[in-house]
Short mmCIF file of C-alpha atoms in Angstrom, two decimals:
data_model
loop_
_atom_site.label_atom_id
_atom_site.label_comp_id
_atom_site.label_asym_id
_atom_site.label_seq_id
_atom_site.Cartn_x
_atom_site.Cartn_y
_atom_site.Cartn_z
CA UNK I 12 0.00 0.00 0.00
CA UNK I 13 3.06 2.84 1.31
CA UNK I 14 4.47 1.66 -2.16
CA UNK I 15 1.86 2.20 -4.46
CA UNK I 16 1.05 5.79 -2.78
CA UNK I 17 4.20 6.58 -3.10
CA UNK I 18 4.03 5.77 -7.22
CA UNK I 19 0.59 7.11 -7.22
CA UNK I 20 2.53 10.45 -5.58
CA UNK I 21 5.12 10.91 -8.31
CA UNK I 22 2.37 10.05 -11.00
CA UNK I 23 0.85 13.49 -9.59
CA UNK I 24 4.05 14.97 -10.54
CA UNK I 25 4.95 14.13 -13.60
CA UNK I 26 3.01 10.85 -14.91
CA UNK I 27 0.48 12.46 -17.08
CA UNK I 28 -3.54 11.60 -16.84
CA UNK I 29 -2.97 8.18 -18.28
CA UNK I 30 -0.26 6.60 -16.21
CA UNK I 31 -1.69 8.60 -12.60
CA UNK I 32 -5.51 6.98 -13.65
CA UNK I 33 -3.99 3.59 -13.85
CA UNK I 34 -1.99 4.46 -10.89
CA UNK I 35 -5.02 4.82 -8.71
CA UNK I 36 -7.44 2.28 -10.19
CA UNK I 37 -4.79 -0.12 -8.43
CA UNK I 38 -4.20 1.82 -5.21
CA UNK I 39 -8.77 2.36 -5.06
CA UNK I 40 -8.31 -1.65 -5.37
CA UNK I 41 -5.49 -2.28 -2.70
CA UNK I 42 -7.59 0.19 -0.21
CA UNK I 43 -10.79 -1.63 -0.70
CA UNK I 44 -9.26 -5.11 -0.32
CA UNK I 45 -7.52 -3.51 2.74
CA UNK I 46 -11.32 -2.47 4.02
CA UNK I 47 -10.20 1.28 3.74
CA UNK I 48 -13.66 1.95 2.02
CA UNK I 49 -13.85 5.80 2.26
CA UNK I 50 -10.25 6.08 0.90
CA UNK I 51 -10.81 3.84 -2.00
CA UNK I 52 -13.93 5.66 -2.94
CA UNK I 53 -12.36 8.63 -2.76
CA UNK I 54 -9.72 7.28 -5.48
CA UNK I 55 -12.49 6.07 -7.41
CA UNK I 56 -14.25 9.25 -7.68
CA UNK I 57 -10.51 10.93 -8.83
CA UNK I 58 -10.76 8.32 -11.31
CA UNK I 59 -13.64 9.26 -12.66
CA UNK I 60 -12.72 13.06 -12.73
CA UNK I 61 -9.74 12.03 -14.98
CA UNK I 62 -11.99 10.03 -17.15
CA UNK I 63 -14.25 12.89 -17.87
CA UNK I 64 -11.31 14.66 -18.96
CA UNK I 65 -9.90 12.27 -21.23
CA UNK I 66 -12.98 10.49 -22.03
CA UNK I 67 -10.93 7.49 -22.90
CA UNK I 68 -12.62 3.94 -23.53
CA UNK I 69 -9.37 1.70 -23.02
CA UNK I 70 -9.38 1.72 -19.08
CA UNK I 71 -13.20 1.64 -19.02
CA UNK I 72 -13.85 -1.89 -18.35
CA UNK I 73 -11.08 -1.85 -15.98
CA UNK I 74 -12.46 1.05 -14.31
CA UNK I 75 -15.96 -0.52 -14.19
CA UNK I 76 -14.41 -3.40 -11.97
CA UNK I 77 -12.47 -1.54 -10.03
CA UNK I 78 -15.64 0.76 -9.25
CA UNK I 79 -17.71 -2.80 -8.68
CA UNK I 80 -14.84 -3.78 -5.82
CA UNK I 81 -15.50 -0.73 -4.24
CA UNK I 82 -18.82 -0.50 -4.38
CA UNK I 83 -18.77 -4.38 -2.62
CA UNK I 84 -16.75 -2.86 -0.16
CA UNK I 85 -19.72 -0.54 0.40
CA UNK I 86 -22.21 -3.12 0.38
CA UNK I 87 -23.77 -2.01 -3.09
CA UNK I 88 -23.86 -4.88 -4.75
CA UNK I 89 -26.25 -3.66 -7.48
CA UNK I 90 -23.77 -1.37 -8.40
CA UNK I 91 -21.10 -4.10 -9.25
CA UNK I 92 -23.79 -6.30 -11.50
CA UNK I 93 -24.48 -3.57 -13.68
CA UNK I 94 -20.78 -2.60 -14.01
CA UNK I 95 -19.91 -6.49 -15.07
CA UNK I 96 -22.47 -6.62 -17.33
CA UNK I 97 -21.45 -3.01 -19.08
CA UNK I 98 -18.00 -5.10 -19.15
CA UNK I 99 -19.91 -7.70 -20.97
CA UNK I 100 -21.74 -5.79 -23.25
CA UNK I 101 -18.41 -3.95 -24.62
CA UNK I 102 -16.89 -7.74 -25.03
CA UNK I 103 -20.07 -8.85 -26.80
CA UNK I 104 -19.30 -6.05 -29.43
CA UNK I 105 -15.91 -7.45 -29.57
CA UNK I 106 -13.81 -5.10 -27.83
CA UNK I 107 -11.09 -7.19 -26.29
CA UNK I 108 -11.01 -5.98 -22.80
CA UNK I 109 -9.14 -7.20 -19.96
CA UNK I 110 -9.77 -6.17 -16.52
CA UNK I 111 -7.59 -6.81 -12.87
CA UNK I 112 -8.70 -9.55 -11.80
CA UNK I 113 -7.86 -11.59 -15.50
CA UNK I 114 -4.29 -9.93 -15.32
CA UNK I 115 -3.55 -8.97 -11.97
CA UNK I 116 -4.48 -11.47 -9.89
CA UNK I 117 -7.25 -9.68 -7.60
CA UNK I 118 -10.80 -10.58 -6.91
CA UNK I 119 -13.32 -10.39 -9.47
CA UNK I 120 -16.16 -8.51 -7.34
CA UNK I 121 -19.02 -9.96 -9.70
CA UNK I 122 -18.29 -13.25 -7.86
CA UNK I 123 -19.30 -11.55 -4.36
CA UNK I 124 -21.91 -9.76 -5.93
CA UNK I 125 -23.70 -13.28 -7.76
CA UNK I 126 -23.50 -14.78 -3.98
CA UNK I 127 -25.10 -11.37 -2.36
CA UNK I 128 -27.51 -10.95 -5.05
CA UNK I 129 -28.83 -14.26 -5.98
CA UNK I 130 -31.68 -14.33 -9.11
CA UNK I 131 -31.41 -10.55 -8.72
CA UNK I 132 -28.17 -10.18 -10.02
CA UNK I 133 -28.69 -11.80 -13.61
CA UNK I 134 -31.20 -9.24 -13.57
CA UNK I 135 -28.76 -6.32 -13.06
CA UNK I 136 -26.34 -7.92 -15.38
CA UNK I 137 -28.45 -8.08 -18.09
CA UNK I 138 -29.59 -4.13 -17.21
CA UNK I 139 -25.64 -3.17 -17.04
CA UNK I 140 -25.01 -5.33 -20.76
CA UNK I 141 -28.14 -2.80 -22.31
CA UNK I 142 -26.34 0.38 -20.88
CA UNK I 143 -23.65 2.58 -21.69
CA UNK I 144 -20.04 1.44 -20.09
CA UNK I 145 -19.51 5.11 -19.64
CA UNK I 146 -22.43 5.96 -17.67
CA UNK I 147 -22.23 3.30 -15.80
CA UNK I 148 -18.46 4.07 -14.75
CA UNK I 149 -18.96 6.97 -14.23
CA UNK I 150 -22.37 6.78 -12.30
CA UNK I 151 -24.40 8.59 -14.67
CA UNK I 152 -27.82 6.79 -15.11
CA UNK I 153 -30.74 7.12 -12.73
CA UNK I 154 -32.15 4.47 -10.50
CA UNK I 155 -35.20 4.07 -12.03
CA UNK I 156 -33.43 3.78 -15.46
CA UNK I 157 -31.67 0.41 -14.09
CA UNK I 158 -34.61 -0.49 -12.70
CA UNK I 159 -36.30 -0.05 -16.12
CA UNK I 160 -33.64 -2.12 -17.38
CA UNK I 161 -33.24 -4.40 -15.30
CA UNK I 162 -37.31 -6.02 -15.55
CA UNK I 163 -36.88 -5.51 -19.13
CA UNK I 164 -38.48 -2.00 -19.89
#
């Protein structure tokens, strides 16, 4: 953790958007796995600042799980179906993303989630596959628009 504030610290300096977003989509991970929930939502949400700047889709799926292991770390388990199936729906029009836990060896949170959520996360999934990645990510869909999606409508 020391480590990887101390990269995410010189990534401030002189890493540029790119490098300091990956930076702290690992540190947002390490502090939720640690059960430092307000500091890894706070990362999260710095995250997301940078990717309204850059509006870049090549961390996005990352992003999305890194936001769904928070998020578990929060309890919101709804949060992390939709976010794996946004992940879904950008692999089912063939982007080839990979995301932590295929490369780095951390959780995949949509495992939690299935065992929190039962039935009701295929539902969620299925709403998260029909919506934008983006908004998802970045938290910008309404409630009742999941829940919309989610039963179908």
């Amino acid at each position: 953790r020391e480590l990887q504030q101390d990269v995410v610290a010189a990534s401030r300096v002189g890493g540029g958007l790119f490098r300091l977003n990956d930076k702290l989509g690992l540190l947002a991970m390490l502090e939720s796995l640690l059960g430092h929930h307000p500091e890894a939502r706070s990362l999260l949400e710095e995250m997301r600042a940078i990717h309204r700047r850059l509006r870049d889709r090549s961390g996005l799926a990352g992003g999305l799980q890194i936001a769904g292991l928070v998020a578990n770390g929060e309890g919101d388990y709804e949060t992390t179906a939709l976010g794996a199936g946004a992940i879904q729906g950008m692999r089912d029009e063939g982007a080839r993303m990979l995301v932590p836990s295929d490369t780095l060896d951390f959780p995949d949170p949509a495992v939690e989630a299935r065992a929190q959520l039962g039935e009701r996360y295929d539902e969620l999934f299925e709403a998260g596959r029909a919506m934008d990645p983006e908004e998802v990510f970045l938290g910008e869909y309404s409630a009742s628009s999941a829940r919309s999606n989610a039963s179908g409508g």
